[in-house]
XYZ file of N, CA and C in Angstrom:
834
model
N -20.016 -235.428 -27.468
C -19.368 -236.001 -26.289
C -18.174 -236.863 -26.727
N -17.011 -236.569 -26.171
C -15.816 -237.343 -26.502
C -15.800 -238.641 -25.708
N -15.252 -239.689 -26.295
C -15.224 -241.009 -25.665
C -13.808 -241.580 -25.718
N -13.287 -242.013 -24.577
C -11.956 -242.607 -24.509
C -12.042 -244.090 -24.858
N -11.148 -244.545 -25.750
C -11.186 -245.922 -26.214
C -9.805 -246.551 -26.146
N -9.787 -247.871 -25.987
C -8.549 -248.630 -26.026
C -8.862 -250.054 -26.477
N -7.815 -250.812 -26.786
C -7.984 -252.225 -27.116
C -8.947 -252.475 -28.260
N -9.815 -253.469 -28.081
C -10.761 -253.862 -29.130
C -11.742 -252.742 -29.476
N -12.103 -251.929 -28.470
C -13.014 -250.809 -28.739
C -12.379 -249.820 -29.712
N -11.093 -249.576 -29.535
C -10.379 -248.659 -30.416
C -10.327 -249.204 -31.838
N -9.987 -250.477 -31.980
C -9.927 -251.091 -33.311
C -11.295 -251.078 -33.987
N -12.346 -251.333 -33.190
C -13.699 -251.339 -33.742
C -14.106 -249.948 -34.204
N -13.751 -248.924 -33.416
C -14.102 -247.548 -33.776
C -13.384 -247.128 -35.061
N -12.123 -247.525 -35.197
C -11.373 -247.202 -36.410
C -12.019 -247.854 -37.630
N -12.373 -249.123 -37.504
C -13.031 -249.826 -38.616
C -14.357 -249.164 -38.973
N -15.089 -248.714 -37.946
C -16.386 -248.079 -38.176
C -16.245 -246.771 -38.940
N -15.211 -245.996 -38.616
C -14.979 -244.743 -39.338
C -14.803 -245.024 -40.830
N -14.047 -246.038 -41.163
C -13.862 -246.410 -42.571
C -15.169 -246.934 -43.169
N -15.867 -247.764 -42.415
C -17.074 -248.411 -42.919
C -18.195 -247.405 -43.178
N -18.331 -246.402 -42.317
C -19.423 -245.437 -42.428
C -19.101 -244.258 -43.343
N -17.879 -244.187 -43.829
C -17.500 -243.082 -44.719
C -18.182 -243.243 -46.074
N -19.018 -242.297 -46.427
C -19.698 -242.306 -47.712
C -19.361 -241.075 -48.547
N -18.958 -239.990 -47.877
C -18.679 -238.751 -48.597
C -17.272 -238.224 -48.333
N -16.752 -238.430 -47.128
C -15.418 -237.935 -46.786
C -14.698 -238.933 -45.889
N -13.402 -239.137 -46.165
C -12.549 -239.977 -45.323
C -11.177 -239.308 -45.243
N -10.776 -238.939 -44.025
C -9.485 -238.289 -43.798
C -8.600 -239.248 -43.019
N -7.398 -239.492 -43.533
C -6.438 -240.404 -42.901
C -5.137 -239.639 -42.692
N -4.791 -239.397 -41.432
C -3.538 -238.724 -41.082
C -2.720 -239.706 -40.255
N -1.635 -240.227 -40.806
C -0.824 -241.221 -40.102
C 0.578 -241.264 -40.696
N 1.631 -241.133 -39.872
C 3.001 -241.185 -40.406
C 3.290 -242.476 -41.158
N 2.791 -243.599 -40.619
C 3.031 -244.902 -41.229
C 1.698 -245.544 -41.597
N 1.626 -246.096 -42.791
C 0.393 -246.703 -43.266
C 0.671 -248.085 -43.839
N 0.142 -249.087 -43.177
C 0.143 -250.451 -43.688
C -1.182 -251.049 -43.260
N -2.075 -251.212 -44.207
C -3.474 -251.477 -43.899
C -3.717 -252.883 -43.366
N -4.501 -252.943 -42.291
C -4.968 -254.222 -41.765
C -5.935 -254.843 -42.776
N -6.022 -256.140 -42.797
C -6.893 -256.826 -43.765
C -8.349 -256.376 -43.639
N -8.799 -256.073 -42.407
C -10.177 -255.593 -42.223
C -10.384 -254.266 -42.941
N -9.418 -253.360 -42.795
C -9.516 -252.049 -43.432
C -9.465 -252.196 -44.952
N -8.611 -253.093 -45.433
C -8.521 -253.327 -46.880
C -9.865 -253.799 -47.437
N -10.496 -254.718 -46.737
C -11.781 -255.244 -47.207
C -12.844 -254.149 -47.249
N -12.844 -253.279 -46.230
C -13.813 -252.183 -46.204
C -13.575 -251.239 -47.375
N -12.316 -250.885 -47.605
C -11.997 -249.964 -48.691
C -12.346 -250.558 -50.055
N -12.077 -251.833 -50.240
C -12.387 -252.473 -51.516
C -13.878 -252.387 -51.829
N -14.709 -252.438 -50.794
C -16.158 -252.381 -50.997
C -16.630 -250.985 -51.404
N -15.760 -249.974 -51.275
C -16.139 -248.594 -51.571
C -15.476 -248.058 -52.843
N -14.813 -248.927 -53.559
C -14.000 -248.476 -54.686
C -14.825 -247.878 -55.819
N -16.080 -248.193 -55.908
C -16.918 -247.664 -56.985
C -17.679 -246.420 -56.560
N -17.480 -245.958 -55.333
C -18.213 -244.794 -54.826
C -17.510 -243.507 -55.242
N -17.958 -242.887 -56.308
C -17.316 -241.657 -56.789
C -17.640 -240.456 -55.912
N -18.593 -240.602 -54.977
C -18.945 -239.505 -54.069
C -18.013 -239.451 -52.860
N -17.255 -240.503 -52.641
C -16.364 -240.566 -51.474
C -15.031 -239.900 -51.795
N -14.709 -238.844 -51.061
C -13.429 -238.162 -51.219
C -12.483 -238.627 -50.112
N -11.324 -239.155 -50.494
C -10.338 -239.655 -49.539
C -9.129 -238.718 -49.528
N -8.736 -238.296 -48.325
C -7.541 -237.475 -48.150
C -6.583 -238.209 -47.226
N -5.366 -238.447 -47.692
C -4.354 -239.172 -46.924
C -3.121 -238.297 -46.771
N -2.618 -238.197 -45.527
C -1.331 -237.536 -45.286
C -0.451 -238.526 -44.533
N 0.759 -238.784 -45.053
C 1.707 -239.666 -44.378
C 3.052 -238.974 -44.300
N 4.047 -239.598 -43.642
C 5.351 -238.954 -43.533
C 6.405 -239.852 -42.927
N 7.561 -239.247 -42.555
C 8.637 -239.933 -41.836
C 9.169 -241.147 -42.571
N 9.737 -240.974 -43.768
C 10.241 -242.156 -44.470
C 11.751 -242.169 -44.654
N 12.463 -241.150 -44.144
C 13.920 -241.109 -44.206
C 14.457 -241.345 -45.623
N 13.805 -240.787 -46.599
C 14.288 -240.907 -47.962
C 13.851 -242.166 -48.691
N 13.187 -243.078 -48.004
C 12.709 -244.303 -48.638
C 11.206 -244.393 -48.418
N 10.460 -244.021 -49.428
C 9.030 -243.815 -49.274
C 8.286 -245.069 -48.828
N 8.760 -246.246 -49.254
C 8.052 -247.486 -48.924
C 8.115 -247.811 -47.439
N 9.002 -247.147 -46.690
C 9.070 -247.390 -45.256
C 7.823 -246.886 -44.535
N 7.210 -245.837 -45.060
C 6.040 -245.288 -44.384
C 4.739 -245.477 -45.152
N 4.839 -245.695 -46.465
C 3.634 -245.913 -47.278
C 4.032 -246.834 -48.420
N 3.733 -248.108 -48.274
C 4.248 -249.097 -49.219
C 3.517 -249.019 -50.567
N 4.162 -249.523 -51.582
C 3.571 -249.512 -52.914
C 2.340 -250.415 -52.970
N 2.298 -251.423 -52.122
C 1.121 -252.309 -52.067
C -0.120 -251.519 -51.666
N 0.023 -250.637 -50.661
C -1.104 -249.808 -50.241
C -1.493 -248.835 -51.355
N -0.482 -248.281 -52.005
C -0.740 -247.340 -53.094
C -1.511 -248.011 -54.231
N -1.138 -249.221 -54.576
C -1.824 -249.941 -55.655
C -3.296 -250.162 -55.330
N -3.598 -250.379 -54.046
C -4.990 -250.571 -53.636
C -5.778 -249.271 -53.741
N -5.139 -248.153 -53.400
C -5.857 -246.887 -53.267
C -5.890 -246.040 -54.537
N -4.964 -246.247 -55.451
C -4.794 -245.308 -56.557
C -5.950 -245.286 -57.556
N -6.816 -246.290 -57.534
C -7.920 -246.331 -58.483
C -9.217 -245.749 -57.937
N -9.197 -245.243 -56.698
C -10.403 -244.607 -56.175
C -10.710 -243.362 -57.002
N -11.984 -243.092 -57.279
C -12.347 -241.967 -58.157
C -11.897 -240.608 -57.624
N -11.951 -240.419 -56.286
C -11.623 -239.116 -55.704
C -10.679 -239.324 -54.519
N -9.393 -239.042 -54.707
C -8.414 -239.301 -53.654
C -7.219 -238.360 -53.788
N -6.705 -237.915 -52.652
C -5.467 -237.140 -52.593
C -4.523 -237.833 -51.618
N -3.280 -238.037 -52.026
C -2.262 -238.619 -51.156
C -1.160 -237.580 -50.997
N -0.900 -237.186 -49.744
C 0.008 -236.088 -49.457
C 1.121 -236.531 -48.517
N 2.208 -235.761 -48.518
C 3.380 -236.102 -47.700
C 3.805 -234.920 -46.839
N 4.027 -235.196 -45.540
C 4.536 -234.196 -44.603
C 5.642 -234.848 -43.772
N 6.917 -234.499 -44.006
C 8.030 -235.192 -43.345
C 8.049 -235.041 -41.829
N 7.402 -234.001 -41.277
C 7.420 -233.781 -39.829
C 6.260 -234.476 -39.118
N 5.423 -235.154 -39.859
C 4.187 -235.701 -39.293
C 4.441 -236.734 -38.203
N 3.797 -236.555 -37.079
C 3.809 -237.550 -36.004
C 2.392 -237.815 -35.496
N 1.468 -236.909 -35.754
C 0.093 -237.028 -35.271
C -0.678 -238.093 -36.048
N -1.749 -238.606 -35.403
C -2.625 -239.588 -36.035
C -4.079 -239.138 -35.858
N -4.815 -239.130 -36.965
C -6.189 -238.631 -36.957
C -6.955 -239.312 -38.079
N -8.154 -239.796 -37.754
C -8.981 -240.489 -38.736
C -10.412 -239.956 -38.627
N -11.019 -239.593 -39.753
C -12.355 -239.000 -39.686
C -13.163 -239.323 -40.931
N -14.477 -239.435 -40.742
C -15.416 -239.439 -41.858
C -16.341 -238.245 -41.675
N -17.466 -238.213 -42.375
C -18.325 -237.038 -42.310
C -19.109 -236.913 -41.010
N -19.021 -237.892 -40.119
C -19.812 -237.814 -38.886
C -19.041 -238.092 -37.603
N -17.815 -238.571 -37.685
C -17.057 -238.855 -36.461
C -15.561 -238.811 -36.753
N -14.778 -238.694 -35.669
C -13.326 -238.604 -35.819
C -12.644 -239.298 -34.663
N -11.413 -239.742 -34.902
C -10.642 -240.452 -33.894
C -9.256 -239.826 -33.796
N -8.977 -239.193 -32.661
C -7.636 -238.730 -32.324
C -6.958 -239.868 -31.590
N -5.774 -240.294 -32.047
C -5.228 -241.529 -31.503
C -3.706 -241.516 -31.456
N -3.168 -242.400 -30.616
C -1.727 -242.656 -30.600
C -1.339 -243.656 -31.687
N -2.323 -244.288 -32.310
C -2.088 -245.448 -33.169
C -1.912 -245.089 -34.640
N -0.785 -245.532 -35.231
C -0.609 -245.440 -36.674
C -1.616 -246.356 -37.368
N -1.915 -246.034 -38.622
C -2.758 -246.927 -39.429
C -1.874 -248.057 -39.938
N -1.513 -248.938 -39.023
C -0.493 -249.958 -39.263
C -1.000 -251.253 -38.650
N -1.029 -252.324 -39.421
C -1.648 -253.558 -38.934
C -1.011 -254.065 -37.652
N 0.318 -253.933 -37.528
C 0.984 -254.409 -36.312
C 0.521 -253.608 -35.099
N 0.400 -252.298 -35.250
C -0.043 -251.454 -34.145
C -1.424 -251.874 -33.662
N -2.310 -252.187 -34.592
C -3.665 -252.582 -34.224
C -3.689 -253.917 -33.494
N -2.766 -254.806 -33.831
C -2.793 -256.150 -33.252
C -2.008 -256.297 -31.962
N -0.950 -255.460 -31.758
C -0.026 -255.737 -30.665
C 0.234 -254.581 -29.709
N 0.200 -253.343 -30.177
C 0.626 -252.228 -29.340
C -0.433 -251.799 -28.339
N 0.006 -251.178 -27.255
C -0.905 -250.530 -26.306
C -1.179 -249.129 -26.848
N -2.394 -248.883 -27.274
C -2.757 -247.627 -27.913
C -4.033 -247.071 -27.287
N -4.339 -245.815 -27.601
C -5.583 -245.220 -27.127
C -6.155 -244.331 -28.225
N -7.401 -243.936 -28.034
C -8.023 -243.017 -28.970
C -9.128 -242.226 -28.303
N -9.382 -241.016 -28.809
C -10.494 -240.181 -28.353
C -11.464 -240.050 -29.522
N -12.648 -240.629 -29.364
C -13.653 -240.619 -30.427
C -14.600 -239.445 -30.224
N -14.823 -238.659 -31.273
C -15.779 -237.562 -31.229
C -16.733 -237.683 -32.403
N -17.897 -237.057 -32.258
C -18.892 -237.089 -33.330
C -19.242 -235.665 -33.719
N -19.433 -235.439 -35.016
C -19.702 -234.102 -35.516
C -20.294 -234.204 -36.910
N -20.394 -233.063 -37.575
C -20.901 -233.017 -38.942
C -19.842 -232.398 -39.835
N -19.080 -233.224 -40.534
C -18.006 -232.734 -41.394
C -18.546 -231.863 -42.523
N -19.693 -232.219 -43.066
C -20.265 -231.402 -44.128
C -20.585 -230.008 -43.618
N -20.983 -229.920 -42.343
C -21.256 -228.620 -41.742
C -20.009 -227.768 -41.696
N -18.878 -228.386 -41.353
C -17.616 -227.640 -41.318
C -17.255 -227.124 -42.702
N -17.470 -227.934 -43.700
C -17.106 -227.531 -45.056
C -18.015 -226.428 -45.586
N -19.216 -226.281 -45.000
C -20.135 -225.216 -45.416
C -20.221 -224.097 -44.385
N -19.390 -224.167 -43.334
C -19.355 -223.115 -42.334
C -20.444 -223.217 -41.299
N -21.060 -224.383 -41.138
C -22.157 -224.531 -40.179
C -22.011 -225.827 -39.414
N -20.833 -226.051 -38.887
C -20.541 -227.329 -38.249
C -21.227 -227.460 -36.901
N -21.749 -228.636 -36.616
C -22.346 -228.945 -35.329
C -21.391 -229.818 -34.540
N -21.258 -229.597 -33.242
C -20.385 -230.446 -32.448
C -19.630 -229.663 -31.399
N -18.788 -230.346 -30.632
C -18.021 -229.731 -29.569
C -16.880 -228.904 -30.139
N -16.335 -228.026 -29.290
C -15.182 -227.224 -29.674
C -14.008 -228.122 -30.049
N -13.821 -229.241 -29.316
C -12.755 -230.188 -29.624
C -12.870 -230.687 -31.054
N -14.089 -231.011 -31.482
C -14.311 -231.473 -32.853
C -13.839 -230.435 -33.860
N -14.273 -229.211 -33.647
C -13.977 -228.139 -34.584
C -12.483 -227.867 -34.658
N -11.858 -227.735 -33.487
C -10.437 -227.394 -33.462
C -9.581 -228.498 -34.079
N -9.907 -229.745 -33.767
C -9.137 -230.862 -34.313
C -9.294 -230.933 -35.828
N -10.524 -230.849 -36.306
C -10.759 -230.937 -37.741
C -10.095 -229.789 -38.484
N -10.248 -228.574 -37.981
C -9.641 -227.416 -38.636
C -8.123 -227.539 -38.676
N -7.549 -228.045 -37.576
C -6.100 -228.203 -37.515
C -5.616 -229.204 -38.563
N -6.275 -230.346 -38.652
C -5.811 -231.384 -39.571
C -6.137 -231.061 -41.032
N -7.191 -230.320 -41.269
C -7.439 -229.845 -42.627
C -6.318 -228.886 -43.054
N -5.835 -228.088 -42.108
C -4.723 -227.185 -42.392
C -3.440 -227.973 -42.650
N -3.211 -229.021 -41.850
C -2.041 -229.882 -42.068
C -2.082 -230.461 -43.479
N -3.250 -230.950 -43.882
C -3.398 -231.523 -45.220
C -3.157 -230.476 -46.303
N -3.713 -229.285 -46.112
C -3.540 -228.220 -47.111
C -2.074 -227.848 -47.289
N -1.311 -227.897 -46.199
C 0.090 -227.479 -46.242
C 1.053 -228.615 -46.600
N 0.537 -229.809 -46.819
C 1.378 -230.955 -47.157
C 1.568 -231.052 -48.671
N 2.627 -231.724 -49.067
C 2.942 -231.869 -50.495
C 2.058 -232.919 -51.137
N 1.374 -232.555 -52.216
C 0.519 -233.501 -52.927
C 1.368 -234.372 -53.851
N 1.303 -235.685 -53.639
C 2.050 -236.629 -54.460
C 1.165 -237.351 -55.473
N -0.117 -237.432 -55.162
C -1.035 -238.159 -56.053
C -2.432 -237.579 -55.857
N -3.151 -237.391 -56.963
C -4.505 -236.836 -56.860
C -5.356 -237.324 -58.018
N -6.565 -237.783 -57.691
C -7.557 -238.119 -58.716
C -8.809 -237.289 -58.449
N -9.284 -236.634 -59.507
C -10.448 -235.757 -59.401
C -11.548 -236.274 -60.313
N -12.728 -236.575 -59.762
C -13.801 -237.134 -60.598
C -14.378 -236.122 -61.583
N -14.798 -236.617 -62.737
C -15.451 -235.795 -63.759
C -16.890 -236.294 -63.930
N -17.783 -235.355 -64.288
C -19.200 -235.698 -64.407
C -19.810 -235.078 -65.659
N -20.780 -235.773 -66.216
C -21.649 -235.217 -67.251
C -23.022 -234.994 -66.640
N -23.682 -233.936 -67.051
C -25.027 -233.691 -66.540
C -26.038 -234.559 -67.280
N -27.006 -235.047 -66.510
C -28.072 -235.871 -67.088
C -29.412 -235.404 -66.535
N -30.497 -235.836 -67.154
C -31.855 -235.464 -66.739
C -31.986 -233.956 -66.611
N -31.547 -233.245 -67.673
C -31.669 -231.784 -67.742
C -30.964 -231.097 -66.570
N -29.812 -231.639 -66.213
C -29.016 -231.006 -65.168
C -29.391 -231.393 -63.763
N -30.403 -232.244 -63.597
C -30.838 -232.625 -62.255
C -29.981 -233.739 -61.669
N -29.186 -234.387 -62.503
C -28.373 -235.499 -62.028
C -27.029 -235.484 -62.742
N -25.980 -235.874 -62.022
C -24.648 -235.944 -62.603
C -24.237 -237.397 -62.771
N -23.592 -237.692 -63.885
C -23.147 -239.050 -64.168
C -21.614 -239.071 -64.175
N -21.048 -239.921 -63.345
C -19.591 -240.027 -63.246
C -19.036 -240.617 -64.544
N -18.032 -239.945 -65.123
C -17.474 -240.385 -66.400
C -16.002 -240.781 -66.318
N -15.405 -240.662 -65.137
C -13.996 -240.989 -64.988
C -13.301 -239.932 -64.143
N -11.993 -240.094 -63.944
C -11.237 -239.163 -63.111
C -9.964 -238.726 -63.821
N -9.586 -237.475 -63.596
C -8.281 -237.000 -64.047
C -7.251 -237.325 -62.973
N -6.035 -237.635 -63.385
C -5.013 -238.110 -62.444
C -3.752 -237.273 -62.526
N -3.258 -236.860 -61.359
C -1.942 -236.226 -61.227
C -1.091 -237.171 -60.381
N -0.014 -237.693 -60.951
C 0.740 -238.756 -60.275
C 2.240 -238.470 -60.246
N 2.743 -238.098 -59.069
C 4.181 -237.985 -58.851
C 4.693 -239.107 -57.959
N 3.774 -239.940 -57.479
C 4.135 -240.977 -56.515
C 4.737 -242.206 -57.187
N 4.200 -242.597 -58.337
C 4.720 -243.772 -59.043
C 6.197 -243.604 -59.362
N 6.580 -242.416 -59.811
C 7.988 -242.162 -60.132
C 8.873 -242.242 -58.895
N 8.354 -241.813 -57.741
C 9.138 -241.877 -56.509
C 9.411 -243.326 -56.115
N 8.424 -244.198 -56.257
C 8.642 -245.621 -55.988
C 9.673 -246.193 -56.963
N 9.556 -245.823 -58.229
C 10.482 -246.327 -59.240
C 11.905 -245.844 -58.972
N 12.053 -244.562 -58.634
C 13.372 -244.002 -58.351
C 13.992 -244.640 -57.120
N 13.167 -244.859 -56.091
C 13.665 -245.472 -54.861
C 14.176 -246.881 -55.122
N 13.429 -247.643 -55.939
C 13.831 -249.001 -56.280
C 15.104 -249.013 -57.115
N 15.206 -248.093 -58.069
C 16.381 -248.016 -58.941
C 17.625 -247.627 -58.158
N 17.505 -246.657 -57.237
C 18.636 -246.211 -56.434
C 19.154 -247.329 -55.552
N 18.237 -248.103 -54.974
C 18.642 -249.197 -54.102
C 19.425 -250.243 -54.880
N 18.926 -250.616 -56.068
C 19.614 -251.616 -56.884
C 20.962 -251.094 -57.361
N 20.994 -249.812 -57.744
C 22.226 -249.223 -58.251
C 23.292 -249.136 -57.175
N 22.900 -248.736 -55.967
C 23.881 -248.591 -54.888
C 24.491 -249.932 -54.529
N 23.697 -250.984 -54.572
C 24.222 -252.317 -54.267
C 25.150 -252.794 -55.386
N 24.769 -252.508 -56.643
C 25.560 -252.960 -57.784
C 26.918 -252.277 -57.832
N 26.933 -250.980 -57.471
C 28.155 -250.187 -57.579
C 28.975 -250.152 -56.299
N 28.574 -250.842 -55.280
C 29.301 -250.813 -54.025
C 30.655 -251.498 -54.178
N 31.753 -250.859 -53.788
C 33.074 -251.481 -53.874
C 33.139 -252.763 -53.063
N 33.799 -253.775 -53.632
C 33.868 -255.073 -52.952
C 34.608 -254.984 -51.630
N 35.510 -253.992 -51.501
C 36.315 -253.874 -50.287
C 35.650 -253.001 -49.234
N 34.495 -252.404 -49.552
C 33.870 -251.495 -48.606
C 33.416 -252.234 -47.350
N 33.808 -251.706 -46.214
C 33.396 -252.307 -44.941
C 31.920 -252.020 -44.725
N 31.131 -253.046 -44.489
C 29.692 -252.855 -44.332
C 29.265 -253.214 -42.914
N 29.858 -252.494 -41.954
C 29.479 -252.679 -40.562
C 28.517 -251.578 -40.141
N 27.618 -251.951 -39.248
C 26.725 -250.982 -38.642
C 26.778 -251.142 -37.141
N 25.767 -250.621 -36.475
C 25.745 -250.645 -35.018
C 24.347 -251.003 -34.533
N 24.293 -251.783 -33.469
C 23.013 -252.139 -32.860
C 22.361 -250.871 -32.329
N 21.125 -250.637 -32.692
C 20.460 -249.397 -32.295
C 20.046 -249.397 -30.822
N 20.151 -250.542 -30.146
C 19.813 -250.609 -28.718
C 21.056 -250.620 -27.830
N 22.119 -251.316 -28.250
C 23.315 -251.451 -27.409
C 24.511 -250.670 -27.936
N 24.531 -250.344 -29.227
C 25.632 -249.618 -29.824
C 26.801 -250.490 -30.265
N 26.731 -251.809 -30.077
C 27.841 -252.674 -30.474
C 27.871 -252.817 -31.993
N 29.054 -253.093 -32.542
C 29.229 -253.207 -33.984
C 28.627 -254.526 -34.476
N 27.838 -254.451 -35.549
C 27.192 -255.613 -36.160
C 27.208 -255.417 -37.675
N 26.874 -256.430 -38.458
C 26.761 -256.225 -39.909
C 25.727 -255.151 -40.232
N 26.017 -254.335 -41.234
C 25.086 -253.275 -41.622
C 23.898 -253.883 -42.355
N 22.716 -253.754 -41.763
C 21.491 -254.294 -42.345
C 20.305 -253.545 -41.751
N 19.809 -252.491 -42.421
C 18.695 -251.710 -41.880
C 17.449 -252.531 -41.611
N 17.340 -253.719 -42.233
C 16.186 -254.575 -41.986
C 16.328 -255.349 -40.667
N 17.557 -255.415 -40.128
C 17.776 -256.072 -38.840
C 18.874 -255.310 -38.084
N 18.509 -254.180 -37.505
C 19.504 -253.291 -36.904
C 19.824 -253.598 -35.443
N 19.629 -254.855 -35.019
C 19.906 -255.261 -33.646
C 20.995 -256.328 -33.607
N 21.751 -256.359 -32.514
C 22.565 -257.542 -32.239
C 21.619 -258.653 -31.794
N 22.098 -259.877 -31.711
C 21.222 -261.012 -31.411
C 20.500 -260.845 -30.076
N 21.238 -260.406 -29.048
C 20.635 -260.260 -27.721
C 19.550 -259.182 -27.738
N 19.850 -258.040 -28.365
C 18.874 -256.950 -28.419
C 17.663 -257.347 -29.267
N 17.899 -258.126 -30.327
C 16.783 -258.556 -31.165
C 15.820 -259.445 -30.381
N 16.366 -260.341 -29.565
C 15.499 -261.209 -28.757
C 14.662 -260.387 -27.794
N 15.259 -259.340 -27.233
C 14.518 -258.453 -26.337
C 13.431 -257.700 -27.095
N 13.776 -257.158 -28.263
C 12.800 -256.415 -29.060
C 11.671 -257.310 -29.546
N 11.992 -258.561 -29.880
C 11.010 -259.486 -30.469
C 9.892 -259.872 -29.511
N 10.057 -259.604 -28.208
C 8.995 -259.923 -27.248
C 7.750 -259.095 -27.526
N 7.939 -257.855 -27.990
C 6.815 -256.950 -28.233
C 6.733 -256.499 -29.700
N 7.886 -256.480 -30.379
C 7.947 -256.117 -31.796
C 7.304 -254.761 -32.091
N 7.613 -253.801 -31.230
C 7.125 -252.443 -31.451
C 8.078 -251.744 -32.413
N 7.663 -251.575 -33.657
C 8.547 -251.030 -34.678
C 8.865 -249.556 -34.474
N 8.099 -248.876 -33.626
C 8.326 -247.454 -33.393
C 8.927 -247.164 -32.018
N 9.325 -248.206 -31.287
C 9.924 -248.005 -29.969
C 11.239 -247.242 -30.103
N 11.405 -246.196 -29.316
C 12.580 -245.332 -29.425
C 13.844 -246.046 -28.941
N 14.876 -246.058 -29.796
C 16.139 -246.705 -29.462
C 17.241 -245.671 -29.212
N 18.488 -246.148 -28.944
C 19.533 -245.281 -28.419
C 20.600 -244.865 -29.426
N 20.783 -245.640 -30.493
C 21.910 -245.386 -31.388
C 21.482 -245.399 -32.851
N 22.315 -244.777 -33.691
C 22.109 -244.797 -35.144
C 22.775 -246.046 -35.712
N 22.063 -246.811 -36.509
C 22.595 -248.045 -37.076
C 23.756 -247.766 -38.037
N 23.771 -246.622 -38.687
C 24.822 -246.291 -39.651
C 26.095 -245.784 -38.972
N 25.961 -244.824 -38.054
C 27.139 -244.157 -37.489
C 27.516 -244.621 -36.093
N 26.560 -245.216 -35.364
C 26.821 -245.634 -33.990
C 26.686 -244.513 -32.974
N 26.403 -243.298 -33.437
C 26.258 -242.180 -32.493
C 24.920 -242.255 -31.761
N 24.853 -241.610 -30.604
C 23.613 -241.605 -29.835
C 22.518 -240.897 -30.625
N 21.324 -241.486 -30.598
C 20.221 -240.942 -31.404
C 19.194 -240.199 -30.568
N 19.324 -240.296 -29.231
C 18.374 -239.600 -28.345
C 16.921 -239.948 -28.661
N 16.690 -241.215 -28.945
C 15.325 -241.682 -29.201
C 14.805 -241.431 -30.598
N 15.641 -240.908 -31.499
C 15.169 -240.610 -32.850
C 15.297 -241.806 -33.801
N 15.808 -242.936 -33.295
C 15.862 -244.145 -34.121
C 14.929 -245.201 -33.544
N 14.552 -246.130 -34.377
C 13.680 -247.234 -33.991
C 13.863 -248.334 -35.033
N 13.195 -249.476 -34.848
C 13.281 -250.545 -35.842
C 12.824 -250.050 -37.207
N 11.759 -249.232 -37.231
C 11.248 -248.734 -38.511
C 12.099 -247.599 -39.062
N 12.884 -246.914 -38.203
C 13.738 -245.806 -38.630
C 15.104 -245.968 -37.964
N 15.913 -246.933 -38.374
C 17.149 -247.251 -37.653
C 18.297 -246.271 -37.899
N 18.140 -245.386 -38.874
C 19.223 -244.478 -39.256
C 18.774 -243.034 -39.051
N 19.621 -242.231 -38.412
C 19.311 -240.826 -38.232
C 19.112 -240.154 -39.585
N 18.170 -239.224 -39.635
C 17.837 -238.557 -40.886
C 19.074 -237.940 -41.553
N 19.967 -237.339 -40.762
C 21.135 -236.667 -41.332
C 22.105 -237.651 -42.000
N 22.005 -238.947 -41.626
C 22.913 -239.956 -42.178
C 22.294 -240.778 -43.296
N 21.030 -240.496 -43.623
C 20.308 -241.382 -44.538
C 20.974 -241.476 -45.915
N 21.308 -240.335 -46.509
C 21.885 -240.350 -47.854
C 23.233 -241.067 -47.857
N 24.054 -240.813 -46.837
C 25.361 -241.468 -46.766
C 25.199 -242.983 -46.620
N 24.172 -243.399 -45.923
C 23.980 -244.835 -45.683
C 23.594 -245.585 -46.947
N 23.033 -244.872 -47.944
C 22.594 -245.530 -49.169
C 23.760 -246.111 -49.976
N 24.948 -245.639 -49.731
C 26.128 -246.146 -50.437
C 26.396 -247.590 -50.092
N 26.080 -247.979 -48.858
C 26.339 -249.359 -48.437
C 25.060 -250.125 -48.182
N 23.890 -249.507 -48.408
C 22.620 -250.193 -48.147
C 22.421 -251.368 -49.097
């Protein structure tokens, strides 16, 4: 039976999915910045080599820390069994463990949990059944899980740890001995940091560094961290919705048709050009 949730019920259900995950945890969210409650739950599971974590994130406009910060990566990278994947087109949000799942409007983002108006549809099922071809649950459960497993399979793997085991008690028990690691994510953080420092160092002193307010279109200093004029910033600050759709590109001033926001102030096509003055 599916259950509609909002407000505190939604936040509680999300925390429960993380808390009850013992064998499987699937996280599908374009933006990931963990709430302190979620961090505490994850820290308590760091020694569980039976827990497999799959994460898919996206939408970073060429700067990976915008959607998945290095702080979150440092917390997660030592889990014995984890895959971190990237899908640039990702907009959907889905969270599941081996017994329940949450289809939601909400990113796994602390601000969203504390301030935004969000909703979620909670379902219960048997994830292990799906993995063995004998899943129990509603059609909605099956279709959603199969869809998001496919999304994960088709996403680019940036980081993966696979647990290794030795057999003990004549093969009746396995003993965790460590994990093998495939890591392309650390280099991406390093490259992103180096490019940012280099572009600032090499920027011509005479280069005009003007941008445009993403809400009004008026010319302002170029600063992707504050892409509003003062009046528009005061309006935005009432709710501080980082994903609220705005009207203009901060770099070019052209209409963005809702494709820009505080978290993504520059149109994707202009991202590389904007790095020259970032």
